[in-house]
XYZ file of C-alpha atoms in Angstrom:
708
model
C 75.217 -41.916 72.723
C 72.177 -39.927 73.691
C 71.251 -36.270 73.347
C 73.081 -33.742 75.530
C 71.292 -32.859 78.749
C 72.654 -29.344 79.103
C 74.799 -28.311 82.072
C 77.559 -30.382 83.686
C 76.177 -32.758 86.375
C 76.869 -31.362 89.840
C 78.981 -33.207 92.397
C 76.352 -32.400 95.034
C 74.054 -34.892 93.312
C 76.420 -37.773 93.904
C 75.032 -38.609 97.327
C 72.293 -36.364 98.601
C 71.957 -38.464 101.764
C 75.439 -37.590 102.999
C 75.753 -34.250 104.792
C 79.408 -34.605 105.771
C 82.197 -32.051 105.823
C 83.233 -32.847 102.255
C 79.873 -31.687 100.924
C 80.062 -28.541 103.030
C 83.483 -27.770 101.532
C 82.171 -28.377 98.017
C 79.215 -26.071 98.648
C 81.529 -23.296 99.849
C 83.703 -23.730 96.757
C 80.754 -23.587 94.385
C 79.291 -20.527 96.151
C 82.572 -18.648 95.825
C 82.798 -19.669 92.193
C 79.276 -18.369 91.565
C 80.242 -15.042 93.190
C 83.264 -14.766 90.923
C 85.771 -15.496 93.681
C 87.821 -18.015 91.721
C 90.850 -18.074 94.043
C 88.722 -18.710 97.143
C 86.778 -21.415 95.325
C 90.017 -23.114 94.340
C 91.270 -22.943 97.942
C 88.105 -24.557 99.323
C 88.132 -27.410 96.803
C 91.858 -28.092 97.291
C 91.237 -28.304 101.007
C 88.486 -30.814 100.419
C 90.743 -32.820 98.104
C 93.552 -32.998 100.659
C 91.128 -34.106 103.398
C 89.171 -36.576 101.276
C 91.496 -37.800 98.454
C 89.391 -40.897 97.688
C 86.003 -39.169 97.640
C 84.486 -38.992 94.130
C 82.246 -36.022 94.858
C 85.255 -33.940 95.887
C 87.267 -34.916 92.817
C 84.298 -34.283 90.555
C 83.710 -30.909 92.176
C 87.305 -29.969 91.432
C 86.713 -30.975 87.788
C 83.693 -28.668 87.663
C 85.648 -25.810 89.155
C 88.523 -26.216 86.705
C 86.179 -26.277 83.712
C 84.306 -23.196 84.936
C 87.609 -21.384 85.442
C 88.762 -22.302 81.932
C 91.583 -24.503 83.221
C 91.017 -27.124 80.524
C 94.487 -28.649 80.591
C 94.249 -29.396 84.325
C 90.674 -30.620 83.859
C 91.776 -33.035 81.112
C 94.418 -34.568 83.357
C 91.968 -34.851 86.255
C 89.306 -36.446 84.030
C 91.725 -39.159 82.917
C 92.553 -39.839 86.578
C 88.880 -40.038 87.516
C 88.226 -42.573 84.757
C 90.989 -44.785 86.181
C 90.028 -44.362 89.860
C 86.206 -44.346 89.665
C 85.166 -46.614 86.727
C 81.791 -47.439 88.331
C 80.466 -43.909 88.881
C 77.393 -43.399 86.679
C 77.635 -39.615 86.972
C 81.109 -39.738 85.446
C 79.859 -41.761 82.460
C 77.022 -39.313 81.949
C 79.648 -36.579 81.875
C 81.687 -38.522 79.287
C 78.623 -39.116 77.131
C 77.747 -35.421 77.197
C 81.268 -34.596 76.122
C 81.191 -37.056 73.198
C 77.830 -35.738 72.044
C 79.284 -32.239 72.093
C 82.333 -33.394 70.122
C 80.089 -35.054 67.507
C 77.948 -31.920 67.265
C 81.026 -29.760 66.867
C 82.403 -32.139 64.222
C 79.228 -31.953 62.140
C 78.661 -28.197 62.355
C 79.989 -24.970 63.861
C 77.684 -24.865 66.882
C 78.496 -21.986 69.255
C 76.471 -23.242 72.221
C 78.436 -22.700 75.409
C 78.312 -26.276 76.680
C 79.349 -27.587 73.244
C 82.336 -25.245 73.182
C 83.289 -26.112 76.771
C 83.185 -29.866 76.302
C 84.944 -29.627 72.913
C 87.737 -27.580 74.460
C 88.173 -30.128 77.248
C 88.322 -32.991 74.740
C 90.866 -31.133 72.624
C 93.207 -30.848 75.623
C 93.374 -34.625 75.934
C 96.078 -36.355 73.936
C 95.272 -39.026 71.341
C 95.895 -41.906 73.718
C 93.654 -40.395 76.414
C 90.861 -39.761 73.893
C 90.916 -43.281 72.498
C 91.096 -44.815 75.951
C 88.140 -42.767 77.199
C 85.945 -43.528 74.160
C 86.833 -47.232 74.230
C 86.067 -47.393 77.954
C 82.688 -45.776 77.434
C 81.949 -48.177 74.552
C 82.582 -51.116 76.893
C 80.398 -49.443 79.513
C 77.392 -49.357 77.136
C 78.130 -52.647 75.373
C 74.780 -54.046 76.416
C 73.072 -51.466 74.196
C 74.146 -52.360 70.651
C 72.934 -49.064 69.182
C 74.872 -46.883 71.626
C 77.877 -49.197 71.459
C 78.093 -48.906 67.673
C 77.626 -45.148 67.601
C 80.443 -44.713 70.142
C 82.759 -46.867 68.033
C 81.737 -44.955 64.890
C 82.797 -41.726 66.619
C 86.066 -43.373 67.622
C 86.796 -44.449 64.025
C 85.939 -40.997 62.675
C 88.171 -39.210 65.173
C 90.955 -41.785 65.071
C 90.855 -43.694 61.733
C 93.588 -46.087 62.844
C 91.163 -47.552 65.397
C 89.215 -49.190 62.549
C 91.505 -52.201 62.933
C 90.248 -52.946 66.459
C 86.750 -51.435 66.380
C 85.148 -52.248 63.004
C 84.453 -55.978 63.341
C 83.209 -55.834 66.980
C 80.799 -53.051 66.015
C 79.415 -54.947 63.007
C 79.083 -58.152 65.020
C 77.251 -56.365 67.830
C 74.706 -54.613 65.607
C 74.173 -57.707 63.429
C 73.565 -59.888 66.471
C 71.128 -57.316 67.859
C 69.111 -57.393 64.620
C 69.140 -61.190 64.503
C 68.093 -61.641 68.125
C 65.310 -59.055 67.849
C 64.319 -60.351 64.374
C 64.422 -56.806 63.014
C 63.557 -56.384 59.334
C 62.827 -53.489 57.006
C 63.612 -49.958 58.160
C 64.737 -49.855 61.761
C 67.137 -47.931 63.935
C 69.784 -50.663 64.147
C 69.830 -51.161 60.391
C 70.153 -47.422 59.851
C 73.155 -47.207 62.200
C 74.788 -50.134 60.415
C 74.244 -48.901 56.848
C 74.271 -45.104 57.179
C 76.961 -44.642 59.844
C 79.034 -47.731 60.594
C 79.788 -49.050 57.091
C 80.681 -45.621 55.592
C 83.021 -44.982 58.537
C 84.795 -48.297 57.912
C 84.950 -48.062 54.123
C 86.218 -44.468 54.163
C 89.125 -45.331 56.459
C 92.628 -45.149 55.008
C 93.501 -48.082 57.247
C 91.258 -50.529 55.372
C 92.889 -53.181 53.188
C 90.524 -54.986 50.784
C 91.887 -58.241 49.425
C 90.713 -61.144 47.292
C 92.152 -63.887 49.490
C 91.350 -64.335 53.196
C 94.926 -65.522 53.694
C 96.429 -62.220 52.541
C 98.423 -60.270 55.091
C 97.425 -56.638 55.558
C 100.015 -53.880 56.058
C 100.724 -53.055 59.708
C 97.932 -51.064 61.309
C 95.367 -51.987 58.635
C 92.138 -53.965 58.807
C 92.092 -56.795 56.272
C 88.679 -57.367 54.654
C 87.938 -59.717 51.768
C 86.072 -58.625 48.662
C 83.092 -60.942 49.357
C 82.687 -59.241 52.740
C 82.637 -55.799 51.121
C 80.121 -57.100 48.557
C 77.913 -58.266 51.402
C 78.102 -54.811 52.990
C 77.152 -53.212 49.694
C 74.191 -55.569 49.372
C 72.987 -54.494 52.816
C 73.286 -50.874 51.741
C 71.456 -51.387 48.456
C 68.643 -53.273 50.146
C 68.281 -50.665 52.899
C 68.072 -47.583 50.685
C 65.796 -49.230 48.131
C 63.528 -50.258 51.006
C 63.558 -46.620 52.054
C 62.428 -45.544 48.601
C 59.819 -48.321 48.470
C 58.403 -47.190 51.823
C 57.461 -43.858 50.289
C 55.702 -45.410 47.306
C 53.649 -47.827 49.421
C 53.112 -46.201 52.839
C 50.406 -48.711 53.722
C 52.909 -51.570 53.373
C 55.939 -49.785 54.741
C 57.139 -50.444 58.298
C 57.509 -46.700 58.922
C 56.138 -43.423 57.586
C 58.569 -41.490 55.410
C 58.610 -38.297 53.429
C 59.954 -38.299 49.884
C 63.047 -40.534 49.725
C 63.882 -39.530 46.183
C 64.522 -35.921 47.087
C 66.706 -34.343 49.691
C 64.150 -33.667 52.391
C 63.948 -34.302 56.115
C 62.189 -37.368 57.428
C 62.533 -39.731 60.353
C 62.040 -43.375 61.163
C 58.932 -42.945 63.271
C 58.804 -45.130 66.324
C 62.443 -46.151 65.975
C 64.104 -43.153 67.585
C 66.414 -42.001 64.825
C 66.329 -38.878 62.705
C 68.105 -39.551 59.439
C 68.062 -35.889 58.455
C 68.678 -34.824 54.861
C 68.811 -38.118 52.975
C 68.836 -38.953 49.292
C 69.053 -42.770 49.283
C 70.402 -42.960 45.736
C 73.163 -40.475 46.517
C 74.058 -42.448 49.638
C 74.264 -45.631 47.573
C 76.680 -44.024 45.142
C 78.714 -42.683 48.057
C 79.100 -46.108 49.654
C 79.901 -47.763 46.314
C 82.608 -45.166 45.677
C 84.338 -46.290 48.890
C 84.737 -49.897 47.726
C 88.139 -49.228 46.102
C 86.936 -49.988 42.553
C 89.312 -47.632 40.788
C 88.213 -48.594 37.264
C 84.566 -47.898 38.084
C 85.396 -44.537 39.647
C 87.726 -43.557 36.796
C 85.004 -44.401 34.262
C 82.649 -41.890 35.869
C 80.011 -44.525 36.603
C 79.461 -43.111 40.109
C 79.524 -39.474 39.032
C 76.273 -38.018 40.364
C 76.650 -34.908 38.204
C 76.068 -37.096 35.122
C 72.541 -38.208 34.280
C 71.493 -41.802 34.728
C 71.161 -42.115 30.956
C 74.775 -40.983 30.468
C 75.991 -43.383 33.148
C 74.041 -46.279 31.624
C 75.640 -45.518 28.250
C 79.074 -45.603 29.895
C 78.128 -48.936 31.452
C 77.125 -50.283 28.058
C 80.467 -49.171 26.625
C 82.392 -50.730 29.498
C 80.424 -53.952 29.158
C 80.979 -54.164 25.403
C 84.713 -53.642 25.896
C 84.742 -56.804 28.017
C 83.512 -58.825 25.076
C 80.740 -61.393 24.960
C 82.746 -63.801 27.129
C 83.245 -61.148 29.806
C 86.972 -60.789 29.097
C 88.500 -57.402 28.431
C 89.762 -56.669 24.968
C 93.350 -55.729 24.339
C 94.200 -52.242 25.561
C 90.822 -51.627 27.195
C 90.682 -50.539 30.805
C 87.946 -52.757 32.233
C 87.457 -54.437 35.624
C 89.402 -57.676 35.943
C 86.327 -59.272 37.477
C 82.673 -58.584 36.929
C 81.787 -57.914 40.582
C 82.253 -54.111 40.429
C 80.362 -54.015 37.134
C 77.539 -56.064 38.659
C 76.961 -53.846 41.681
C 77.378 -50.509 39.935
C 75.049 -51.632 37.146
C 72.530 -52.795 39.735
C 72.800 -49.380 41.379
C 72.133 -47.518 38.114
C 69.345 -49.904 37.154
C 67.596 -49.702 40.524
C 67.617 -45.906 40.563
C 66.524 -45.441 36.949
C 63.919 -48.208 37.230
C 62.595 -46.639 40.438
C 62.144 -43.191 38.894
C 60.534 -44.660 35.782
C 58.010 -46.665 37.796
C 57.321 -43.708 40.127
C 57.073 -40.603 37.889
C 55.919 -38.442 40.806
C 59.425 -38.824 42.259
C 60.677 -36.805 39.272
C 57.909 -34.197 39.314
C 55.032 -34.143 41.791
C 52.714 -32.834 39.055
C 53.113 -36.104 37.120
C 50.700 -39.028 37.630
C 51.710 -41.707 40.125
C 52.243 -44.108 37.211
C 52.480 -43.991 33.428
C 51.598 -46.586 30.840
C 54.010 -47.736 28.139
C 51.672 -48.257 25.223
C 52.617 -49.864 21.890
C 51.099 -47.945 18.973
C 49.909 -49.094 15.564
C 51.921 -47.331 12.894
C 50.124 -45.880 9.874
C 52.731 -45.710 7.126
C 50.690 -44.879 4.039
C 48.359 -42.061 3.084
C 46.132 -44.526 1.241
C 43.860 -46.946 3.018
C 45.560 -50.332 3.009
C 43.770 -53.141 1.152
C 42.800 -56.276 2.993
C 45.594 -58.780 3.618
C 45.065 -62.527 4.086
C 44.897 -63.471 7.775
C 47.403 -66.302 7.465
C 49.955 -64.055 5.818
C 49.528 -61.351 8.446
C 49.899 -63.829 11.294
C 53.084 -65.357 9.859
C 54.596 -61.967 9.156
C 53.863 -60.551 12.601
C 55.709 -63.364 14.324
C 58.922 -63.387 12.302
C 62.142 -62.214 13.909
C 62.514 -59.620 11.180
C 59.664 -57.656 12.757
C 61.757 -56.940 15.875
C 63.136 -53.621 14.648
C 64.217 -50.407 16.289
C 61.908 -48.956 18.929
C 60.972 -45.284 19.171
C 59.616 -43.810 22.399
C 57.419 -40.696 22.426
C 55.612 -38.825 25.197
C 51.934 -38.034 25.335
C 51.332 -34.313 24.629
C 49.204 -34.012 27.765
C 52.277 -34.552 29.944
C 54.522 -31.683 31.153
C 58.085 -31.188 29.975
C 59.478 -32.889 33.080
C 58.264 -36.216 31.690
C 61.261 -36.256 29.344
C 63.289 -37.193 32.431
C 60.990 -40.176 33.017
C 61.568 -41.322 29.439
C 65.329 -40.940 29.961
C 65.093 -43.021 33.131
C 63.330 -45.767 31.192
C 66.045 -45.766 28.543
C 68.720 -45.839 31.262
C 66.962 -48.776 32.919
C 66.793 -50.584 29.567
C 70.516 -49.992 28.928
C 71.610 -51.141 32.385
C 69.271 -54.155 32.309
C 70.828 -55.189 29.005
C 74.254 -54.989 30.655
C 73.039 -57.234 33.488
C 72.036 -59.801 30.865
C 75.202 -59.736 28.738
C 76.615 -62.904 30.345
C 75.083 -65.886 32.105
C 77.108 -65.105 35.197
C 75.851 -61.518 35.464
C 72.298 -62.647 34.777
C 72.331 -65.320 37.475
C 73.931 -63.035 40.066
C 71.550 -60.129 39.436
C 68.521 -62.446 39.502
C 69.804 -63.938 42.747
C 70.168 -60.517 44.358
C 66.646 -59.511 43.366
C 65.201 -62.740 44.743
C 66.984 -62.197 48.059
C 65.959 -58.558 48.347
C 62.464 -58.462 46.942
C 60.862 -60.903 49.388
C 57.624 -60.497 47.445
C 57.417 -56.781 48.248
C 59.184 -54.906 45.472
C 56.645 -55.039 42.649
C 58.107 -52.220 40.583
C 60.990 -54.327 39.135
C 58.263 -56.594 37.743
C 56.527 -53.574 36.207
C 59.718 -52.617 34.445
C 60.464 -56.155 33.296
C 57.129 -56.411 31.514
C 57.593 -53.027 29.841
C 61.148 -54.011 28.942
C 60.002 -57.208 27.200
C 57.385 -55.237 25.302
C 59.900 -52.556 24.323
C 62.434 -55.162 23.179
C 59.843 -56.972 21.081
C 60.016 -60.208 23.067
C 56.281 -60.804 22.735
C 56.270 -64.467 23.770
C 57.834 -63.722 27.160
C 55.724 -60.578 27.516
C 52.455 -62.469 27.105
C 53.696 -65.293 29.315
C 54.512 -62.839 32.113
C 51.279 -60.890 31.600
C 49.131 -64.019 31.784
C 50.839 -65.358 34.906
C 47.823 -64.396 37.022
C 49.572 -61.771 39.118
C 50.009 -58.953 36.645
C 51.635 -56.064 38.548
C 49.172 -53.486 37.216
C 46.084 -55.624 37.683
C 44.677 -53.213 40.262
C 45.064 -50.145 38.036
C 41.503 -50.171 36.638
C 42.196 -52.440 33.698
C 45.327 -50.603 32.565
C 47.379 -53.806 32.534
C 44.772 -55.556 30.423
C 44.691 -52.551 28.080
C 48.445 -52.744 27.555
C 48.182 -56.480 26.840
C 45.354 -55.891 24.370
C 47.309 -53.173 22.556
C 50.364 -55.445 22.375
C 48.272 -58.243 20.897
C 46.671 -55.896 18.374
C 49.974 -54.368 17.248
C 51.338 -57.873 16.780
C 48.429 -59.355 14.796
C 45.841 -56.579 14.226
C 43.061 -59.085 14.739
C 39.406 -58.452 15.471
C 39.488 -59.975 18.961
C 42.296 -57.736 20.243
C 40.657 -54.583 18.880
C 37.334 -55.504 20.495
C 39.155 -56.059 23.774
C 40.791 -52.625 23.565
C 37.427 -50.909 23.164
C 35.782 -53.034 25.863
C 38.496 -52.198 28.425
C 38.484 -48.533 27.436
C 34.752 -48.323 28.119
C 35.361 -49.456 31.699
C 37.860 -46.673 32.444
C 36.521 -43.740 34.492
C 35.889 -40.391 32.757
C 38.625 -38.509 34.586
C 40.210 -35.526 32.845
C 41.165 -33.488 35.918
C 44.912 -33.923 35.551
C 44.796 -33.533 31.815
C 42.952 -30.209 31.933
C 45.952 -28.479 33.464
C 48.439 -30.297 31.265
C 46.691 -29.420 28.012
C 46.954 -25.712 28.799
C 50.728 -26.036 28.834
C 50.614 -27.271 25.261
C 53.923 -29.085 25.525
C 55.240 -31.003 22.528
C 57.721 -33.545 23.784
C 60.033 -36.128 22.283
C 58.985 -35.245 18.714
C 59.029 -38.158 16.281
C 62.074 -37.551 14.125
C 61.889 -41.016 12.596
C 61.383 -41.480 8.878
C 57.759 -42.543 8.448
C 58.787 -45.091 5.831
C 61.517 -46.693 7.959
C 60.740 -49.854 9.943
C 60.098 -48.826 13.531
C 58.085 -49.936 16.537
C 56.258 -47.033 18.192
C 55.753 -46.665 21.935
C 54.279 -43.837 23.956
C 54.362 -42.946 27.651
C 50.839 -41.910 28.497
C 48.634 -41.293 31.553
C 46.070 -44.027 32.130
C 42.942 -41.854 31.781
C 40.233 -41.864 29.120
C 41.164 -38.463 27.760
C 44.792 -39.479 27.379
C 44.182 -42.944 25.967
C 41.486 -41.946 23.468
C 44.022 -41.056 20.750
C 45.679 -44.484 21.002
C 42.328 -46.277 20.877
C 41.321 -44.192 17.845
C 44.553 -45.051 16.087
C 44.003 -48.757 16.758
C 40.475 -48.571 15.354
C 41.617 -46.738 12.228
C 44.319 -49.355 11.676
C 41.723 -52.069 12.223
C 39.363 -50.606 9.594
C 42.300 -50.139 7.222
C 43.340 -53.770 7.638
C 39.822 -54.862 6.665
C 40.038 -52.886 3.455
C 37.876 -49.843 2.722
C 36.391 -49.239 -0.714
C 33.211 -49.260 -2.782
C 31.645 -52.089 -0.792
C 32.313 -50.571 2.626
C 29.142 -49.741 4.533
C 28.133 -46.165 5.324
C 28.358 -47.026 9.024
C 32.098 -47.833 8.763
C 32.736 -44.746 6.621
C 30.861 -42.620 9.155
C 32.877 -44.086 12.024
C 36.066 -43.236 10.134
C 34.856 -39.638 9.668
C 34.380 -39.349 13.430
C 37.705 -41.007 14.272
C 39.735 -38.924 11.792
C 39.005 -35.812 13.885
C 41.496 -37.016 16.493
C 44.705 -34.973 16.615
C 43.746 -33.231 13.387
C 45.314 -33.138 10.817
C 47.133 -36.402 11.650
C 44.507 -38.495 9.849
C 43.642 -36.015 7.095
C 44.920 -38.415 4.373
C 42.555 -41.121 5.615
C 39.713 -38.596 5.812
C 40.361 -37.591 2.168
C 40.101 -41.240 1.133
C 36.725 -41.566 2.880
C 35.561 -38.317 1.278
C 36.542 -39.571 -2.169
C 34.545 -42.773 -1.661
C 31.471 -40.755 -0.597
C 31.878 -38.513 -3.641
C 32.042 -41.510 -5.976
C 28.928 -43.049 -4.440
C 26.981 -39.733 -4.616
C 25.140 -40.737 -1.435
C 25.936 -41.177 2.236
C 23.855 -41.867 5.339
C 25.145 -41.419 8.892
C 22.426 -40.118 11.264
C 24.843 -39.815 14.250
C 26.958 -37.286 12.349
C 26.080 -34.171 14.374
C 26.357 -36.000 17.695
C 30.098 -36.591 17.305
C 31.565 -34.466 14.480
C 32.882 -31.113 15.738
C 35.936 -30.576 13.537
C 35.543 -27.512 11.286
C 37.446 -29.025 8.361
C 35.289 -32.145 8.383
C 32.118 -30.055 8.586
C 33.235 -27.808 5.721
C 34.018 -30.818 3.520
C 30.612 -32.344 4.200
C 28.989 -28.975 3.498
C 30.823 -28.836 0.169
C 29.643 -32.336 -0.740
C 26.106 -31.422 0.274
C 26.125 -28.274 -1.879
C 27.495 -30.349 -4.769
C 24.202 -32.209 -4.901
C 25.133 -35.417 -3.113
C 22.390 -37.196 -1.198
C 23.508 -36.896 2.430
C 21.447 -38.229 5.322
C 23.029 -36.689 8.409
C 20.018 -35.853 10.609
C 17.982 -38.070 12.924
C 14.181 -38.040 12.971
C 14.181 -36.930 16.633
C 10.962 -38.869 17.228
C 8.888 -37.060 14.524
C 7.945 -39.486 11.701
C 6.774 -36.577 9.546
C 10.254 -35.085 9.715
C 12.136 -36.460 6.723
C 15.927 -36.805 6.982
C 16.727 -37.105 3.283
C 18.482 -34.129 1.750
C 17.679 -34.505 -1.893
C 14.815 -35.714 -4.030
C 12.061 -35.153 -1.451
C 11.753 -31.438 -0.697
C 13.865 -28.359 -0.663
C 13.174 -27.812 3.053
C 15.019 -30.967 4.013
C 18.122 -29.821 2.121
C 17.974 -26.436 3.824
C 17.631 -28.140 7.196
C 20.856 -30.076 6.653
C 22.653 -26.930 5.510
C 21.391 -25.025 8.557
C 22.435 -27.862 10.881
C 25.990 -27.767 9.511
C 26.129 -23.990 9.918
C 24.859 -24.179 13.513
C 27.389 -26.903 14.319
C 30.222 -24.737 12.957
C 29.087 -21.653 14.904
C 28.621 -23.292 18.281
C 31.349 -25.876 18.503
C 34.579 -25.525 20.420
C 37.084 -27.193 18.171
C 40.047 -27.423 20.533
C 41.626 -30.814 21.171
C 40.050 -31.230 24.575
C 36.554 -30.683 23.192
C 37.179 -33.078 20.299
C 38.553 -35.721 22.657
C 35.477 -35.373 24.862
C 33.246 -36.159 21.840
C 35.487 -39.074 20.878
C 35.314 -40.541 24.387
C 31.531 -40.352 24.190
C 31.570 -41.932 20.743
C 33.769 -44.857 21.790
C 31.687 -45.553 24.886
C 28.251 -45.092 23.315
C 28.588 -46.442 19.788
C 27.276 -50.006 19.502
C 28.190 -50.550 15.836
C 31.967 -50.240 15.892
C 32.405 -53.888 14.877
């Protein structure tokens, strides 16, 4: 069907070359009708009909007159006669198409346009048999155009659900053959008609009978469809709507230009002639799945869009566990008799939650386009840990006992909406676990992804790597990360940074820590997004875990210097702690620890106190870079106290003047006063907020050449 063209086509346009008496009679009738002389118009047209009973223009003119006079019942009878007597008249088919467009418009909304009301009234006067015959005839008339043919049959099935038995399979065959012959892939008009209009119309019909066996006999008047066929339809739907979402995330690779697919907004398939209107692909997926007659799935609330994805994934986990490890339902549990419904609904939940996790901007446009799941080193003790033999640490880090509970936190620079992203990740983890509960589910889900992805969907790979890291499967994580096509390889070293952090958390070795710092130094100094986020001061996903309990820490963080600096600082502090800090530790390492302990103050205050105690015991300390990087008031006050206690502190550089001594005791009183004055000036002029401290720390990490 095409868009309505407005007024009813005139009979005078049937044959403009003929100037016979019949046209003169029609003109007289139409002129009288225009002047409001309905009776005279009817007399003229009846005269023409009696003189020229086989002339289409006369019969069509009578149809016009009857519609204009509001004689819809007579017009309906005449229209049925015209369709039988003049099946080759193009003007008549244009009239029928306009009427069906008006009926579809009226069905979808309450349009009060005059031509819509007129055509709808005429259609309503036709009985069911006449309506079905007319629509079927028009479908055969446009059979050469698969798109129009399918849309006509969709309208027929919506208006007369019983027609699904005769119309569904021909429509699917026609549109499928059109896509095959034209080699259409991705988002296209034919695929949209198939997935968004034709399949929902079939699946929602009460005259559809879904059976396991192709030899089953359907009740009279029903279309018999096997479960594998319905599964194939659902696969088409899943692939189509996920492609739609993917097109938004990668417009340069997408076959069309789309607006946001993850929100209910208007967009169109440019260049393909179809406006898909208000579309939420994930909602459409759930809608189609709910039509597949999986009563157990529906009763379990797994397709309930009012529930969050995390809640639905938890229900999935419960339903999966009730099946048992062998996939068989336990006594008294209401679970699907086969795993097919569980497979597709779990895939639906996993795809949606995985999509939102890998594309945070789909949750909130103020979020970065991607977030990094970063493993953190956990500092359990207030005292600096003594050195531990390398062999012992390596053996311990690789034992299965180390795979303990994981705790996910959110970087404080991120807005409150990021909690939804964390929930989506947890939902994706839950549903992915369900897909891997049995070998059968695992093989089927892997097979579906291989068929769909076609090397284009990279975001499932992003999730899989984060999933392995989150689950503690480090061997598979490193194997996937070192495969040469790391999904985040283009994100300015972010992938390599995640790998380095994972290696450091596992072994805490020198090489991994050096790699973390080296990659961090290559990141651009971009704090534009963070500046706005810091002002919100949000504290999200607070760590409620017992600090002494075994736990693996992860954090969702933006991949910018100002967001990653805290994680790098924590890794460095853990690295220095693993080396052992005491009487023999150099002043350079102690000074570095003083600088690093400023991060997220007072998080590392216990470690700072340990460093301060060591300095106090030594009664001397030299760190000429002190005033370049230390801006925390508490640290400055402590150093001022130590200085006033008579300790020999060397905190100033010579600044190019060899006569300018930097010692603070035992040379001259002026040098001591200079150090005291420098501390006072630093306290008066510094801005001690977290952003200012992080800026100094970024400088320190990028400029300091003596970290190792």
